[in-house]
Coordinates of C-alpha atoms in Angstrom, one line a residue:
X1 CA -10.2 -19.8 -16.6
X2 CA -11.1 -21.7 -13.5
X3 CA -10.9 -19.6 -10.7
X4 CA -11.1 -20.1 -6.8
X5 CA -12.2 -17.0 -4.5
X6 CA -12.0 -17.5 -0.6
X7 CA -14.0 -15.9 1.4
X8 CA -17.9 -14.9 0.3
X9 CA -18.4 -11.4 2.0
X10 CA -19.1 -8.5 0.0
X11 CA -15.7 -8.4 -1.7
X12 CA -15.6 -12.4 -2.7
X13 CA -19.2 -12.5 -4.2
X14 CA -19.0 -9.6 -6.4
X15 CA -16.0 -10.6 -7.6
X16 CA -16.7 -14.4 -7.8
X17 CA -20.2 -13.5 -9.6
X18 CA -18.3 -10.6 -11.6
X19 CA -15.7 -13.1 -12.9
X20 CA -18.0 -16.0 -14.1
X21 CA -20.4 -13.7 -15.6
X22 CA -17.5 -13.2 -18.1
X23 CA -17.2 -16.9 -19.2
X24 CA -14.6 -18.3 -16.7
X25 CA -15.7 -21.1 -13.9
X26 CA -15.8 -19.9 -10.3
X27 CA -15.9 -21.5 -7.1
X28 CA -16.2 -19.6 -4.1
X29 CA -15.0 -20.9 -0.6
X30 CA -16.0 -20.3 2.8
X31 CA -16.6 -22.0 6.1
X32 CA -19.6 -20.4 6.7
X33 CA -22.3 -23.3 6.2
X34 CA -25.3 -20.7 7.0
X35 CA -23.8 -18.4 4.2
X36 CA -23.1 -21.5 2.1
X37 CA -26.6 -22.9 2.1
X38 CA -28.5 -19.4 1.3
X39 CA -25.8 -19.0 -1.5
X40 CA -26.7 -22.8 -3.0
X41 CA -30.2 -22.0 -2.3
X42 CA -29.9 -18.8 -4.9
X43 CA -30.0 -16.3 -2.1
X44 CA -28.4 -12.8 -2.4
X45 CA -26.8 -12.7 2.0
X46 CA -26.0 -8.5 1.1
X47 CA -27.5 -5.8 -0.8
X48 CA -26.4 -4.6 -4.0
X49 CA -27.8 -3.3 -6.6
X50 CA -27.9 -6.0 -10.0
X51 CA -25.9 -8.2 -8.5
X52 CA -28.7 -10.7 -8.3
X53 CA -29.5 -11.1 -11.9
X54 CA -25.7 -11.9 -12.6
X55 CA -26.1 -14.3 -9.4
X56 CA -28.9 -16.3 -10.9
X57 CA -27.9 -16.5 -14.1
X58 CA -24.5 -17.7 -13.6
X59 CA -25.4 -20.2 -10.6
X60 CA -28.1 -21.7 -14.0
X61 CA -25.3 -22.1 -16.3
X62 CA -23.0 -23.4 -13.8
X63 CA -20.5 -21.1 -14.0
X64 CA -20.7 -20.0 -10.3
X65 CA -20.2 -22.7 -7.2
X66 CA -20.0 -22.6 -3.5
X67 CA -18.3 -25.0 -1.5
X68 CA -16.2 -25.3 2.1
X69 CA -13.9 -27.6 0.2
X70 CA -10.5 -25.3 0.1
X71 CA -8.5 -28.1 -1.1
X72 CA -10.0 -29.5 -4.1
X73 CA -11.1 -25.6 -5.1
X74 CA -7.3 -24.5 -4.7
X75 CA -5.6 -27.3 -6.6
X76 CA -8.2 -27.2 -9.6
X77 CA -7.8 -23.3 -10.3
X78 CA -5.3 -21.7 -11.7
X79 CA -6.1 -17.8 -9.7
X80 CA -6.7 -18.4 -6.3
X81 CA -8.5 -15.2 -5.0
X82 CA -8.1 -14.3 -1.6
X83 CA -11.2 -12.1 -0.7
X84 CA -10.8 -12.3 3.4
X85 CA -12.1 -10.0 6.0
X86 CA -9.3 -7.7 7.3
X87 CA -11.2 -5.4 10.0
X88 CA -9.5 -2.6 12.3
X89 CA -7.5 -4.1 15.0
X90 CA -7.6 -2.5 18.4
X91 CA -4.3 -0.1 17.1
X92 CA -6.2 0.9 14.3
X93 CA -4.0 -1.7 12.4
X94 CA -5.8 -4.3 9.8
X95 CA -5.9 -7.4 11.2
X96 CA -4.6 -10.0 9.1
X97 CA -4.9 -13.4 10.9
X98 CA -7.7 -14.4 8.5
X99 CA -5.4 -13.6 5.2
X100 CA -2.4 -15.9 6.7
X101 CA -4.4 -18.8 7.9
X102 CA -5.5 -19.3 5.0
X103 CA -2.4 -18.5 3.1
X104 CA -1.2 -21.4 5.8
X105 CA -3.7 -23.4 4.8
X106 CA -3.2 -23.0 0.9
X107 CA 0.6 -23.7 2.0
X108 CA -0.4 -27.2 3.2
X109 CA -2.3 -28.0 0.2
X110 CA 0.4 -26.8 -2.3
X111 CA 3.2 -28.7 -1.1
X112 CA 2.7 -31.7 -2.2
X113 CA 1.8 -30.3 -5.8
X114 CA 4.1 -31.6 -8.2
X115 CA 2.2 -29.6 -11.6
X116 CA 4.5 -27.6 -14.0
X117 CA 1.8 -25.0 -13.7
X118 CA 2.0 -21.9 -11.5
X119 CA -0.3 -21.3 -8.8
X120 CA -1.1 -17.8 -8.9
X121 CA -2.5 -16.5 -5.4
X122 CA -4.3 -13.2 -5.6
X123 CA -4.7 -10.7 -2.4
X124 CA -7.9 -8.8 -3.3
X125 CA -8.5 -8.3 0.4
X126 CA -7.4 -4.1 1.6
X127 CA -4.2 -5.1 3.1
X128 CA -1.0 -3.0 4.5
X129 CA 2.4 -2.5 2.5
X130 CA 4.1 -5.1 2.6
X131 CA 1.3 -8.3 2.8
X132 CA 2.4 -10.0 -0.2
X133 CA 5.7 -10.4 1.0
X134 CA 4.6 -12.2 3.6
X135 CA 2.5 -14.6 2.5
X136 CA 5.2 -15.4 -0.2
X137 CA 6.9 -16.2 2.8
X138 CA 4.3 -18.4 4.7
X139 CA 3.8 -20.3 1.5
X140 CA 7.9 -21.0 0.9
X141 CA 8.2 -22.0 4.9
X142 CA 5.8 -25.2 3.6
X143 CA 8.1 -26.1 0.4
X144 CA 6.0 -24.5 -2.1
X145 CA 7.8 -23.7 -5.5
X146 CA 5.6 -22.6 -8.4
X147 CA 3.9 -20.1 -7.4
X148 CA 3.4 -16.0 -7.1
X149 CA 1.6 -13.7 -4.8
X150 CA -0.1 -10.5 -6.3
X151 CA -1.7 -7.8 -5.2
X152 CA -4.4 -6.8 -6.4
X153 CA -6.7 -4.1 -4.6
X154 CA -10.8 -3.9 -5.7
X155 CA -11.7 -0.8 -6.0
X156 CA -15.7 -0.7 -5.6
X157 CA -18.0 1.7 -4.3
X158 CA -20.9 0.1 -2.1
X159 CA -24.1 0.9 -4.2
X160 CA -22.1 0.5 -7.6
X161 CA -20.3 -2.6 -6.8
X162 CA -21.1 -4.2 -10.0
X163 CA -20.8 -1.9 -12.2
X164 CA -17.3 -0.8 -11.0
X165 CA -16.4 -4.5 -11.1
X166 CA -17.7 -4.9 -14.8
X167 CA -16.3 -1.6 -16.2
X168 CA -13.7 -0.2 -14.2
X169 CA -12.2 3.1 -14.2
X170 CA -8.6 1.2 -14.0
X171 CA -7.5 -2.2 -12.6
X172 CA -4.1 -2.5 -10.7
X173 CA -2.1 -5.3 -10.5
X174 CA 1.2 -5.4 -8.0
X175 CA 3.7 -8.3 -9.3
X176 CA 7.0 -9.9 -10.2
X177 CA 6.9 -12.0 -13.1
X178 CA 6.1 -10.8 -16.9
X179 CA 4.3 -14.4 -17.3
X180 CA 1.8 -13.6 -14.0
X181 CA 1.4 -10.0 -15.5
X182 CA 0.5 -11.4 -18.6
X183 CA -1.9 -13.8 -17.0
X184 CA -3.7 -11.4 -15.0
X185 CA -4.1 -9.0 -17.7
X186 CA -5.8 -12.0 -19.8
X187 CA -8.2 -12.3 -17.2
X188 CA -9.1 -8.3 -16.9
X189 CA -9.0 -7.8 -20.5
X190 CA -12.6 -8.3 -21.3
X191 CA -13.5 -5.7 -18.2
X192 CA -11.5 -2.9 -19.9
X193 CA -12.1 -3.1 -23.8
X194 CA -13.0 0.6 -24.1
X195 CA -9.3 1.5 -23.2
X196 CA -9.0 2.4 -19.7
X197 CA -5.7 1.5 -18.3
X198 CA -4.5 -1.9 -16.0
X199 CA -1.7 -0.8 -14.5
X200 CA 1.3 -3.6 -13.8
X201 CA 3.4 -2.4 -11.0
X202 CA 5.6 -4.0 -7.9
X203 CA 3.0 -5.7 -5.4
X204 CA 4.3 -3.1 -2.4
X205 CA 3.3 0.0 -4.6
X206 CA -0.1 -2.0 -5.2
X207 CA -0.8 -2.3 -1.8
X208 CA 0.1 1.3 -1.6
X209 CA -2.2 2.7 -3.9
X210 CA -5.6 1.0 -2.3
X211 CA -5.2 2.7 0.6
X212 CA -3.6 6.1 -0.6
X213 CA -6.8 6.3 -3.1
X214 CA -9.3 5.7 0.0
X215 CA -7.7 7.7 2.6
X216 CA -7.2 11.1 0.2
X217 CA -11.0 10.2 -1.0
X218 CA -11.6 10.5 2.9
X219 CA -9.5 13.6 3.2
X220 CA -11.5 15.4 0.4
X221 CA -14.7 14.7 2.3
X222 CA -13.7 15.9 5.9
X223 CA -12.3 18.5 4.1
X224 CA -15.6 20.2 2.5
X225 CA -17.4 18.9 6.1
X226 CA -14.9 21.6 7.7
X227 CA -15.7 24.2 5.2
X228 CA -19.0 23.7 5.8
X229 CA -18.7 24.3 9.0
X230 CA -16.7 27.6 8.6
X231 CA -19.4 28.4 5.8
X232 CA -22.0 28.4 8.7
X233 CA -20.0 30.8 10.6
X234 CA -19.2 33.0 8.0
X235 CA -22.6 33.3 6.4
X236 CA -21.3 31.6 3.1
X237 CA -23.3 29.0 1.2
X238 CA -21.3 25.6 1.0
X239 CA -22.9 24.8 -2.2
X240 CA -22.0 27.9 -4.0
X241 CA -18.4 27.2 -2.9
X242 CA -18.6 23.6 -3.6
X243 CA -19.9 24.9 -7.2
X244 CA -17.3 26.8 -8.2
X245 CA -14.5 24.6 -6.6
X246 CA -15.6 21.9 -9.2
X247 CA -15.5 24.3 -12.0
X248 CA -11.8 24.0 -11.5
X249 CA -10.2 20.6 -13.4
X250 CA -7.5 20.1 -11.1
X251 CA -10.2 19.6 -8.2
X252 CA -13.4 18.3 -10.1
X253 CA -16.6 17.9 -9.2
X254 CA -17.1 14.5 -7.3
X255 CA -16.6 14.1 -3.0
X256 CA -17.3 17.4 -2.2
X257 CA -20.6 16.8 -1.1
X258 CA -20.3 18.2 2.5
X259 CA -22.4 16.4 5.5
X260 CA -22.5 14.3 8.6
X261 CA -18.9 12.1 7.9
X262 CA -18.0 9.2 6.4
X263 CA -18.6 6.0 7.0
X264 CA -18.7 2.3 6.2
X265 CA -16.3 -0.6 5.7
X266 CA -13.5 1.1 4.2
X267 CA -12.7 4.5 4.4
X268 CA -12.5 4.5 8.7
X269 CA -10.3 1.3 8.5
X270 CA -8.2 2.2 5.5
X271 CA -7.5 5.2 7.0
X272 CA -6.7 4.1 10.6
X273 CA -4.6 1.1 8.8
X274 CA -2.4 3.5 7.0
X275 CA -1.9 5.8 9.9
X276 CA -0.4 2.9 11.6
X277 CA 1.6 1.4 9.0
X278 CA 3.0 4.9 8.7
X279 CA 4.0 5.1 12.2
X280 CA 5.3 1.6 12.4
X281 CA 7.6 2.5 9.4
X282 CA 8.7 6.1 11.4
X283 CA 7.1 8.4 8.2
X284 CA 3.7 9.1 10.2
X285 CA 1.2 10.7 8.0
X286 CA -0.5 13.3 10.6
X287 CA -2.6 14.5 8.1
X288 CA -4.9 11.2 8.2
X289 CA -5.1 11.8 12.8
X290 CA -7.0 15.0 11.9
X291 CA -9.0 13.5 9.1
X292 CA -10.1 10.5 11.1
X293 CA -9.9 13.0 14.2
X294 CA -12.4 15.4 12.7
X295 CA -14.7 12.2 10.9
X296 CA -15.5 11.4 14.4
X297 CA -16.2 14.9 15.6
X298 CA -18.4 16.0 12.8
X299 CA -20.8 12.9 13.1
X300 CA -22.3 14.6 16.4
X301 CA -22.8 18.2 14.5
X302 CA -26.1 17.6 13.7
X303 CA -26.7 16.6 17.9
X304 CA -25.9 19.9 18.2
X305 CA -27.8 21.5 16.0
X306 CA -30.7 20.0 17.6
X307 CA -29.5 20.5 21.7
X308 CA -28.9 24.4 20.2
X309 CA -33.0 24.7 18.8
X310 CA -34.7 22.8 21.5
X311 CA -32.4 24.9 24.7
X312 CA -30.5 21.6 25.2
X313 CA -33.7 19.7 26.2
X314 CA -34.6 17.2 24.4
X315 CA -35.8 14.7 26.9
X316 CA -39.0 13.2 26.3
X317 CA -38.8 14.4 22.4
X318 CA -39.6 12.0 19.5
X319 CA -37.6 12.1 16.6
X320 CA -37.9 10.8 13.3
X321 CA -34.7 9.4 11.2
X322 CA -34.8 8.7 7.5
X323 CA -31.9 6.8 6.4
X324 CA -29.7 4.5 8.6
X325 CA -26.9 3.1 6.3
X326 CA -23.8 4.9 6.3
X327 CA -24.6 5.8 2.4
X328 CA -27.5 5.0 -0.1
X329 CA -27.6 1.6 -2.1
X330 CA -26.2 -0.6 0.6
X331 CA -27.9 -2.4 3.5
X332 CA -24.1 -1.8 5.0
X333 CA -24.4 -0.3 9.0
X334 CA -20.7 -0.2 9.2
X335 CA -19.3 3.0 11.1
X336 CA -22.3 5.0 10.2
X337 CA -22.8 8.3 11.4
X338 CA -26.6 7.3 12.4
X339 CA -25.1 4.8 15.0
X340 CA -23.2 7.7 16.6
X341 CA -25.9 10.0 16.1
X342 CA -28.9 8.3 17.5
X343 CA -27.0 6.7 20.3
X344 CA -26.2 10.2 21.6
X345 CA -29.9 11.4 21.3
X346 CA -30.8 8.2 23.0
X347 CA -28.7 9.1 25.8
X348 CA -30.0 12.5 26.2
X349 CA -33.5 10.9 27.0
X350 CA -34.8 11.2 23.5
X351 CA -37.0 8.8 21.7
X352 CA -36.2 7.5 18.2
X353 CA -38.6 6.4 15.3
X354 CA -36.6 5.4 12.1
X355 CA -36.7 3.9 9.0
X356 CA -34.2 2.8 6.1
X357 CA -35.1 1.1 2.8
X358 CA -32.7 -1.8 3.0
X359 CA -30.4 -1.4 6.4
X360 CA -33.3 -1.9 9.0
X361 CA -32.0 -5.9 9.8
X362 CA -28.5 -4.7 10.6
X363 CA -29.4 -1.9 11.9
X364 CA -31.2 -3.6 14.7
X365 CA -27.5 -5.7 15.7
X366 CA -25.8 -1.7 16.1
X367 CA -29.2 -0.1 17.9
X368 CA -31.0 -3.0 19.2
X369 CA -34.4 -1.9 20.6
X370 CA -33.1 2.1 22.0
X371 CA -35.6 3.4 18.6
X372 CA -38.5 2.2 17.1
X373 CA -38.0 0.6 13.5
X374 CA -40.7 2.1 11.3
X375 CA -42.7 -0.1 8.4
X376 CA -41.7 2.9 5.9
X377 CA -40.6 7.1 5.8
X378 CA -44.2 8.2 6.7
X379 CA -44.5 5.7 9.6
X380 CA -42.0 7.7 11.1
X381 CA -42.9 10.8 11.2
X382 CA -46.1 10.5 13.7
X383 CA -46.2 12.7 16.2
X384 CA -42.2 13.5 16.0
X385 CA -40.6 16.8 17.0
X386 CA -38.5 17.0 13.9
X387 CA -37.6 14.6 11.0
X388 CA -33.5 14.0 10.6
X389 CA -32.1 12.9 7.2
X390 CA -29.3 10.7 7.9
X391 CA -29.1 9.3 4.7
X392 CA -29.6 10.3 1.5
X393 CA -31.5 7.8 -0.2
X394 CA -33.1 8.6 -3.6
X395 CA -36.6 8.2 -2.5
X396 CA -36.2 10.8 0.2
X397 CA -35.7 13.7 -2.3
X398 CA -39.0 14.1 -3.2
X399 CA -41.2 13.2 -0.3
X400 CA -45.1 14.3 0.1
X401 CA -44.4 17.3 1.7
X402 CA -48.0 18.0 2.4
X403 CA -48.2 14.7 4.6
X404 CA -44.6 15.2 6.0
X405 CA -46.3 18.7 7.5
X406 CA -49.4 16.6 8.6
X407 CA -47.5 13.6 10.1
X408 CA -45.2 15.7 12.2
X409 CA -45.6 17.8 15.7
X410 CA -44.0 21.0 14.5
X411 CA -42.5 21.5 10.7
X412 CA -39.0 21.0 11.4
X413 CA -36.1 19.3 9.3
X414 CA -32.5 19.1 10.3
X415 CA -30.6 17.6 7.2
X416 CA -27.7 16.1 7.7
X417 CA -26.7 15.3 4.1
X418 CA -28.3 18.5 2.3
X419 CA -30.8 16.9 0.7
X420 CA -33.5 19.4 -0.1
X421 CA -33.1 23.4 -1.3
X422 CA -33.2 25.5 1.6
X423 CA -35.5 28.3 -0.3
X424 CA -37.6 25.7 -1.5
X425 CA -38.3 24.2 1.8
X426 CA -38.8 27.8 3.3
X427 CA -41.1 28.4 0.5
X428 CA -43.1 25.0 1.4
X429 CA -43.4 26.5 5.2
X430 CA -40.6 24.3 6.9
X431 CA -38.0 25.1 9.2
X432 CA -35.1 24.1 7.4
X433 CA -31.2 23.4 9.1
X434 CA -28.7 21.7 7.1
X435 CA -24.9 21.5 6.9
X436 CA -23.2 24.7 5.9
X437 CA -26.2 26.6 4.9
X438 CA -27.9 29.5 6.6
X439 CA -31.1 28.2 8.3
X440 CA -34.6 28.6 7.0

């Protein structure tokens, strides 16, 4: 099929690249002519893991374009994608001036479109109930017939994006028509030949089930960061209660990792968007408040932790950070917990040496110059107080531990994603705190 995708972020080259690597012809729009010449020049703008090989190969066989040209890309596809920024408004609402200019745009090019052939114009972007209806109505208002707007949410995990794009756990697809159902399902069909499901649905349930599945995903977590907490209190051992919860099938074993909050692109915004849309529609959801409420609170629990061992004094104190992004396999800073976190150690007069294995660039536009970016994990440690583990990136789980001891002041972790055994690190002759584990 020849396919259009607007918008090149995160979202809109996975897909794009995703798409072509199975045969059809992409072109992906932006007005971004920075973005647009690193993406002709074969540069990968974001991290993600093996999305560059599909990148390269697909941009060779000429399967994958960029171009600003909205116009001739719209009228010579027959899926327009829309993959378009919708960040948090200042209500906590998604913004959505970016998916109906261009849905006014696409209106001005369509109306003069005399083809027999529907257009077929594809919200990927997260987007509140109610978004497709919308645009169906921006695009009539110009005198466009033959076309349909569907929802369709993306459903990938930062770190895994590819691989959740090339074998999906399900794809869903919110329409009207059996003929756009059937199309859509002819594109998806080669992603989900094993047998799991693509279900067809209205687009307002669509819309729906993107940000129910990312707020209760956020629930679970701040749930097991409270119990952690209460673990702490109690003398319990979160992972032995984490353990057996999973045991059970109706809970399962996955998000119940418990440590410093969530973070990122989506779950924050998804969940703020929904509590809004809730309210706006008088059925508020006042269980997402305290999730987002307590996300925000249990981001500093690791401050103080540290204000509790050093007698609230930390002025003057060097501290070493490993990990910055707000999860491993992504160069993503968005609402991570380290931002919060160092800021507020910064503030309290101490000093800051960190490093991350892909986020240190954009970390630098959240943190500036209030820490000192180290050239890799060791480099940070010199001469610090205490090493923090903000991140739980793979190559932190099994450090030197010898030069870890040598490196730093006094042999002091505080981990704020439980990445180590707390008997093994007492064992090793560290002073271990984590998040709702006794300390070592």
């Amino acid at each position: 099929m020849n396919l259009a995708v607007i918008g090149s972020g995160y979202v809109g080259l996975v897909t794009g690249t995703c798409f072509a690597e199975m045969g059809n012809k992409v072109i992906c729009v932006d007005n971004d002519n920075e973005k647009l010449r690193k993406l002709n020049e074969g540069i990968v703008p974001i991290y993600e893991p093996g999305l560059g090989i599909l990148f390269n190969r697909n941009i060779e066989k000429k399967r994958l374009l960029f171009s600003d040209d909205l116009k001739t890309s719209v009228m010579n596809s027959e899926i327009i994608f829309l993959c378009l920024p919708t960040p948090q408004g200042e209500d906590g609402s998604a913004d959505l001036q970016h998916v109906f200019r261009v849905a006014n745009d696409i209106g001005k090019i369509l109306r003069e479109e005399s083809s027999t052939n529907i257009k077929i114009i594809v919200n990927k972007s997260t987007v509140p109930v109610g978004t497709a209806r919308k645009t169906t109505e921006i695009l009539q208002n110009h005198g466009v017939k033959n076309f349909e707007v569907v929802s369709n949410p993306e459903f990938l995990r930062e770190g895994f994006a590819v691989e959740d794009f090339m074998k999906p756990d399900r794809i869903v697809v919110g329409a009207k028509s059996q003929n756009v159902f059937e199309k859509m399902r002819e594109l998806y069909e080669p992603f989900v030949r094993q047998g799991n499901p693509i279900f067809e649905m209205d687009p307002e349930s669509s819309e729906v089930t993107k940000y129910a599945s990312n707020s209760y995903l956020a629930m679970r977590i701040t749930f097991m960061n409270e119990l952690a907490n209460f673990c702490e209190v109690v003398g319990a051992n979160v992972d032995n209660v984490r353990k057996a919860m999973g045991s059970d099938t109706r809970i399962g074993k996955r998000f119940l990792f418990p440590g410093i909050g969530y973070g990122g692109s989506c779950f924050p915004k998804d969940v703020n968007a929904l509590i809004k849309t809730s309210q706006d529609y008088k059925s508020p959801m006042k269980i997402l408040k305290v999730v987002d409420e307590v996300n925000k609170s249990q981001k500093l629990v690791i401050v103080s932790k540290i204000l509790n061992h050093f007698k609230n004094n930390i002025s003057g104190k060097k501290f070493a950070v490993w990990g910055l992004s707000f999860k491993p396999n992504t160069d993503d800073m968005r609402e991570a917990p380290s931002i919060v976190i160092i800021k507020e150690l910064a503030k309290l007069g101490a000093k800051i040496s960190a490093y991350d294995p892909a986020a240190i660039d954009n970390a630098r536009f959240y943190l500036n110059d209030i820490l000192h970016y180290a050239i890799d994990q060791y480099d940070a440690l010199k001469e610090a107080e205490a090493l923090l583990i903000l991140t739980e990136w793979n190559e932190f789980r099994n450090p030197d531990f010898e030069l870890v001891k040598k490196l730093l002041k006094t042999n002091l972790i505080f981990d704020g994603r439980n990445v180590f055994e707390p008997e093994k690190m007492k064992e090793l002759g560290f002073s271990y705190i984590s998040i709702g584990r006794q300390s070592v």
